[in-house]
C-alpha positions as MATLAB code, in Angstrom:
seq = 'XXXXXXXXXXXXXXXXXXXXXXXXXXXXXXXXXXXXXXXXXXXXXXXXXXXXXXXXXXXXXXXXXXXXXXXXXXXXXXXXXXXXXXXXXXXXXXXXXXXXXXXXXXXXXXXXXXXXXXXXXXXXXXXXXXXXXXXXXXXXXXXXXXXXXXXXXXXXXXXXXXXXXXXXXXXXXXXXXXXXXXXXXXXXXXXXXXXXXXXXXXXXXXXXXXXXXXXXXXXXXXXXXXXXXXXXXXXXXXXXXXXXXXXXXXXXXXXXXXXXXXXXXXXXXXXXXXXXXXXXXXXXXXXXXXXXXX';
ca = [
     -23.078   62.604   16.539;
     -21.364   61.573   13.282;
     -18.337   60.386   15.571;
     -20.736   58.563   17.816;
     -22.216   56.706   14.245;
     -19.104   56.100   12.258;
     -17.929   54.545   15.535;
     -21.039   52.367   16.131;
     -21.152   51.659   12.286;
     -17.439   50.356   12.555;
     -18.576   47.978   15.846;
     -21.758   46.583   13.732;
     -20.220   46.285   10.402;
     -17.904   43.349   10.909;
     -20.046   41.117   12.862;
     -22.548   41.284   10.318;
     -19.988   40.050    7.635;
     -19.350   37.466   10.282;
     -23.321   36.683   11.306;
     -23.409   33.677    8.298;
     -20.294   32.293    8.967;
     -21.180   31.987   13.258;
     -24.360   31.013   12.597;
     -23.414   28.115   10.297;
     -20.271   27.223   12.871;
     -22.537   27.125   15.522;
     -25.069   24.958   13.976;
     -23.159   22.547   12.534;
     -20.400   21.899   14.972;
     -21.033   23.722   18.506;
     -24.340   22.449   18.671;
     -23.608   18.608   17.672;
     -20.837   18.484   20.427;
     -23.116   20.131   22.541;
     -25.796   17.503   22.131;
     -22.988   14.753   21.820;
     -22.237   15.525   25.558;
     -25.548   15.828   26.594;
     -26.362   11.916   24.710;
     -22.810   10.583   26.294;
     -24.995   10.787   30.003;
     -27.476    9.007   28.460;
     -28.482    4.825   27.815;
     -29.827    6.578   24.523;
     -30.522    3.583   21.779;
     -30.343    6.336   19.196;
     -34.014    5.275   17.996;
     -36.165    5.889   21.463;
     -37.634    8.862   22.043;
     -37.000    8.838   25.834;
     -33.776    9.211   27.044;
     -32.718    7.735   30.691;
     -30.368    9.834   32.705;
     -27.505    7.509   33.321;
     -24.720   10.231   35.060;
     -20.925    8.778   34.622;
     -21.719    5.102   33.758;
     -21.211    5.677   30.403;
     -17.504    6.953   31.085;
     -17.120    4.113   34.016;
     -17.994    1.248   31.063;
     -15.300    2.948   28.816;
     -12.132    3.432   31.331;
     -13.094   -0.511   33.450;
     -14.158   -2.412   30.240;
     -10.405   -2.944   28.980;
     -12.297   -3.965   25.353;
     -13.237   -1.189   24.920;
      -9.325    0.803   25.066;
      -7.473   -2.181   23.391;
      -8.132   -0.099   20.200;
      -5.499    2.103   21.420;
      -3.088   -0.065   20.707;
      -3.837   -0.374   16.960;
      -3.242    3.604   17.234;
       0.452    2.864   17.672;
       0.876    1.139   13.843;
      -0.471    4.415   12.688;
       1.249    7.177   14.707;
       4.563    5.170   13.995;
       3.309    4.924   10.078;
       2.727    8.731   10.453;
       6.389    9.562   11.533;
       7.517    7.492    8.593;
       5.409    9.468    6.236;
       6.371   13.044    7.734;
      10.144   12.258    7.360;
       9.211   11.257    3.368;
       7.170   14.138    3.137;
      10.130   16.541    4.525;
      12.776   14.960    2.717;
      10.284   14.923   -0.755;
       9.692   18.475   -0.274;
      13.083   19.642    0.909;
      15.002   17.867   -2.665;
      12.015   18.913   -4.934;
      11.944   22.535   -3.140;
      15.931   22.622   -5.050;
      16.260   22.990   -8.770;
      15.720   19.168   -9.916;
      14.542   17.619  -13.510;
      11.097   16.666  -13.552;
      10.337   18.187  -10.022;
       7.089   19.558  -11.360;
       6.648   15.822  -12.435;
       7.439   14.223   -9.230;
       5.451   16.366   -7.328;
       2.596   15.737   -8.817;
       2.702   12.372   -8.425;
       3.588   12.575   -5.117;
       0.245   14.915   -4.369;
      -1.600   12.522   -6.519;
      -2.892    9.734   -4.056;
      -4.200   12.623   -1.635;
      -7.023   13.463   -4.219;
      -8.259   10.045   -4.703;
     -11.457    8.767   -2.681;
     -11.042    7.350    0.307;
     -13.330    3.790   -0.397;
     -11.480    3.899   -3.430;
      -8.178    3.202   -2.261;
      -9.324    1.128   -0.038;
     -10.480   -1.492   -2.792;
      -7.626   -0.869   -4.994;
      -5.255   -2.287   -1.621;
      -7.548   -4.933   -0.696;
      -6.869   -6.578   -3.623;
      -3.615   -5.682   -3.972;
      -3.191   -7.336   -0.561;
      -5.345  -10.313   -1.205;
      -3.868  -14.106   -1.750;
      -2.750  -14.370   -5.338;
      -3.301  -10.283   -5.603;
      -0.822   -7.916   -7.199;
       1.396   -7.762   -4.220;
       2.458  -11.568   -4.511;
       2.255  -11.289   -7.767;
       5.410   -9.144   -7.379;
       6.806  -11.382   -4.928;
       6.662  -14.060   -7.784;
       8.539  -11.680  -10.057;
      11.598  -12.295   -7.961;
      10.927  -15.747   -7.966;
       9.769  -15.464   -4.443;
       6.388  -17.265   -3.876;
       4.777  -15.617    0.103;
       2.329  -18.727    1.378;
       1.094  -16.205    3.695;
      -2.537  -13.819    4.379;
      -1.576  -10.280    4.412;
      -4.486   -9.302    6.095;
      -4.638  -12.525    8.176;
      -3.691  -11.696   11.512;
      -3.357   -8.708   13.733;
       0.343   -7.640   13.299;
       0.594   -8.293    9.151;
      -2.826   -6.742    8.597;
      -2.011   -3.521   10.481;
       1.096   -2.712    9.507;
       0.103   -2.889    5.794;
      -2.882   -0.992    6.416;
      -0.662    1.867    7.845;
       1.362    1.387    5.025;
      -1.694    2.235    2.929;
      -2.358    5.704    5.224;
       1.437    6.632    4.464;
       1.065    6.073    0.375;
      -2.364    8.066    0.708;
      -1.450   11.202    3.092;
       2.188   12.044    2.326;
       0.879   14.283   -0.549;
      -0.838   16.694    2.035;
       2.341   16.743    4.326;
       4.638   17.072    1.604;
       2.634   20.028   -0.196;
       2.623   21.550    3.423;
       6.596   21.398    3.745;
       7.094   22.793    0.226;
       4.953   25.582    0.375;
       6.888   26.663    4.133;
      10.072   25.751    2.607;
       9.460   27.596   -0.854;
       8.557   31.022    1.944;
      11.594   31.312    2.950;
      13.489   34.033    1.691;
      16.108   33.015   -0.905;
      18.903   35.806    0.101;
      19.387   33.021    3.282;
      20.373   29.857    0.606;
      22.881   32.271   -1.284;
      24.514   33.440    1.829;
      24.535   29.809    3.183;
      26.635   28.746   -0.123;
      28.685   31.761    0.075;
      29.992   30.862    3.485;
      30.430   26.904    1.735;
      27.441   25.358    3.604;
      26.201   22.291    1.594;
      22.529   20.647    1.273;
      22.466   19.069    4.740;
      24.192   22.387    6.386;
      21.467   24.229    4.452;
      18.243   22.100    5.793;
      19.668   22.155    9.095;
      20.324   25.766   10.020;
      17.461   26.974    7.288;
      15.079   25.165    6.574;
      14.170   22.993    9.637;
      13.732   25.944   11.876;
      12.291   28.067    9.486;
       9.257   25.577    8.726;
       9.191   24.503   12.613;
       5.893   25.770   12.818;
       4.351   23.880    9.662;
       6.297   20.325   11.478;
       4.467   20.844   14.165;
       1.001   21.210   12.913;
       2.014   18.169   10.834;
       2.760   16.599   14.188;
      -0.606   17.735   15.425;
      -2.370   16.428   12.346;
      -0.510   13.207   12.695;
      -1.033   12.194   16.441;
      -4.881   13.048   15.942;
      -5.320   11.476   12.746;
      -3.813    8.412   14.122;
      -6.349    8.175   16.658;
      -9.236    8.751   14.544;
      -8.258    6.112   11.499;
     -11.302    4.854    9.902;
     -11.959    4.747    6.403;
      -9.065    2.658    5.300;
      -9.481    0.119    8.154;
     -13.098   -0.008    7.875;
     -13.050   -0.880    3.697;
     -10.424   -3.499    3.781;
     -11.119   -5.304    6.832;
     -13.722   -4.038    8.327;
     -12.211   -4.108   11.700;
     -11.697   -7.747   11.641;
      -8.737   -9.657   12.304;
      -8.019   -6.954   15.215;
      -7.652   -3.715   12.847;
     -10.416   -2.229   14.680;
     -10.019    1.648   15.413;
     -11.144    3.793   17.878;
     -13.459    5.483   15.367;
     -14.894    2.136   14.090;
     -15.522    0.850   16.992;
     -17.509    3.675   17.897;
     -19.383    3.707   14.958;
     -20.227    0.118   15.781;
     -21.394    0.603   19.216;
     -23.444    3.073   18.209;
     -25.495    1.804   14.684;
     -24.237   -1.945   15.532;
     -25.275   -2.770   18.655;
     -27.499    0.986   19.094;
     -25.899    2.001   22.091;
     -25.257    5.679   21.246;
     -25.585    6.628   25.195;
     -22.142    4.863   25.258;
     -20.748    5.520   21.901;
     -20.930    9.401   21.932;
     -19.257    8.636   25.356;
     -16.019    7.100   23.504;
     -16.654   10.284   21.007;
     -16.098   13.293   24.219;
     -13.200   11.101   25.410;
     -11.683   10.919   21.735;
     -12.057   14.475   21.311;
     -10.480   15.553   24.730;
      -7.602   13.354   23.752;
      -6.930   14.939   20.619;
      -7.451   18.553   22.410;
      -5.004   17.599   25.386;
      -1.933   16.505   22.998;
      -2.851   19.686   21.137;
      -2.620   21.833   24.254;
       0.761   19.673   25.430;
       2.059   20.144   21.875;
       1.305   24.025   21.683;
       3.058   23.985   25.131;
       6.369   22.412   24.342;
       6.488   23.848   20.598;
       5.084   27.604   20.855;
       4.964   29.356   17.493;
       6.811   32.691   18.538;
       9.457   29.845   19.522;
       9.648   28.524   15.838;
       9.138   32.034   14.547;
      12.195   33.171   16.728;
      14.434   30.693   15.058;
      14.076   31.228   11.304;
];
């Protein structure tokens, strides 16, 4: 019988160390997707208390309405603005991960813009991006005088917006790199100089495959993130001037125009976008792969 207990004891024990934690996870995250499926087959207003069974229309408005999946497109400036700011991050993290003056320096202020506020940074660009603002006022430094809106029109106003995401989330990546880099064993850089490998020799054959697994999480990160850009976008422009996002545009179907039937419809499709270049990732990049390699 004490057998039969210590073994039922050892059964119970952990799930009731894990009872708050499910319970919480289920409230707050299986059960709002749960209902956000249930609302996406709905002509829901978000303020009615009856809800009209609508089936697929919902879906059928999102993939024939090409409005509504030209915001796609502004993805693009910020998946290419994230592969700009993983290749900083890497090469940030690989030269501070050496022994360099002031790297303690540098890396904090490298790590710095990641802990500032979201709105914040957005109103600290939009003026630096406004006429007359602090970036032409360092054009006029070099006596260079732009006549030009930087958040006037599409093309302009994106790409400095993405420029903004880079400045702002290159701390995370680059803290991400240096911890994998900093894991890996040291014995492997004094071999590498023994046999007269320099830096470049050394990132290849080292470092790169040893942190292959922490790229492509950053990778993961990066394509997802791109496709769910709002709070930058949303302070400085407000979607205007064709900056709109997936995410805001959601947001606006749903509190703007209270059509949150259709708007937690855009929300499943987001989310089983981001899950299927997860799944398509994890496929071409396994981590046993990576592991295999360092």
């Amino acid at each position: 019988m004490s057998a039969l207990r210590r073994r039922l004891r050892g059964g119970v024990v952990p799930w009731l160390f894990l009872a708050a934690p499910l319970a919480l996870l289920i409230t707050f995250t299986y059960a709002p997707v749960a209902n956000m499926v249930a609302y996406s087959f709905t002509d829901w207003d978000g303020l009615s208390p009856e809800l009209n069974y609508v089936g697929a229309e919902n879906y059928r408005d999102l993939f024939t309405r090409s409005e509504l999946f030209e915001v796609f497109f502004v993805s693009g400036y910020y998946l290419a603005a994230s592969a700009v700011q993983i290749v900083l991050a890497l090469y940030f993290a690989t030269v501070l991960s050496f022994n360099v003056r002031f790297r303690n320096l540098f890396k904090g202020i490298l790590f710095f813009p990641y802990l500032v506020n979201g709105v914040a940074i957005g109103f600290v660009f939009l003026y630096f991006f406004q006429d007359g603002g602090t970036l032409d006022a360092l054009f006029g430094l070099f006596g260079d005088e732009p006549d030009r809106a930087w958040l006037g029109d599409s093309a302009s106003a994106n790409t400095s917006l993405a420029g903004v995401s880079v400045w702002r989330f290159m701390g995370l990546n680059f803290v991400l790199f240096l911890g994998a880099i900093q894991s890996i064993p040291g014995e492997l850089y004094e071999a590498a100089e023994l046999d007269g490998a320099n830096r470049w020799q050394q990132f290849r054959h080292i470092i790169a495959p040893g942190i292959r697994p922490v790229i492509s999480l950053s990778v993961i990160l990066a394509i997802s993130g791109s496709l769910a850009v709002f709070e930058i976008p949303y302070i400085m422009t407000g979607g205007a001037t064709g900056t709109e996002t997936f995410v805001i545009q959601t947001v606006d179907l749903a509190f703007k125009f209270n059509k949150t039937g259709l708007a937690s419809a855009a929300a499943v499709v987001l989310l089983l976008i981001v899950l299927a270049v997860t799944w398509v990732q994890r496929a071409l990049v396994p981590d046993d792969k990576a592991g295999d390699l360092v």
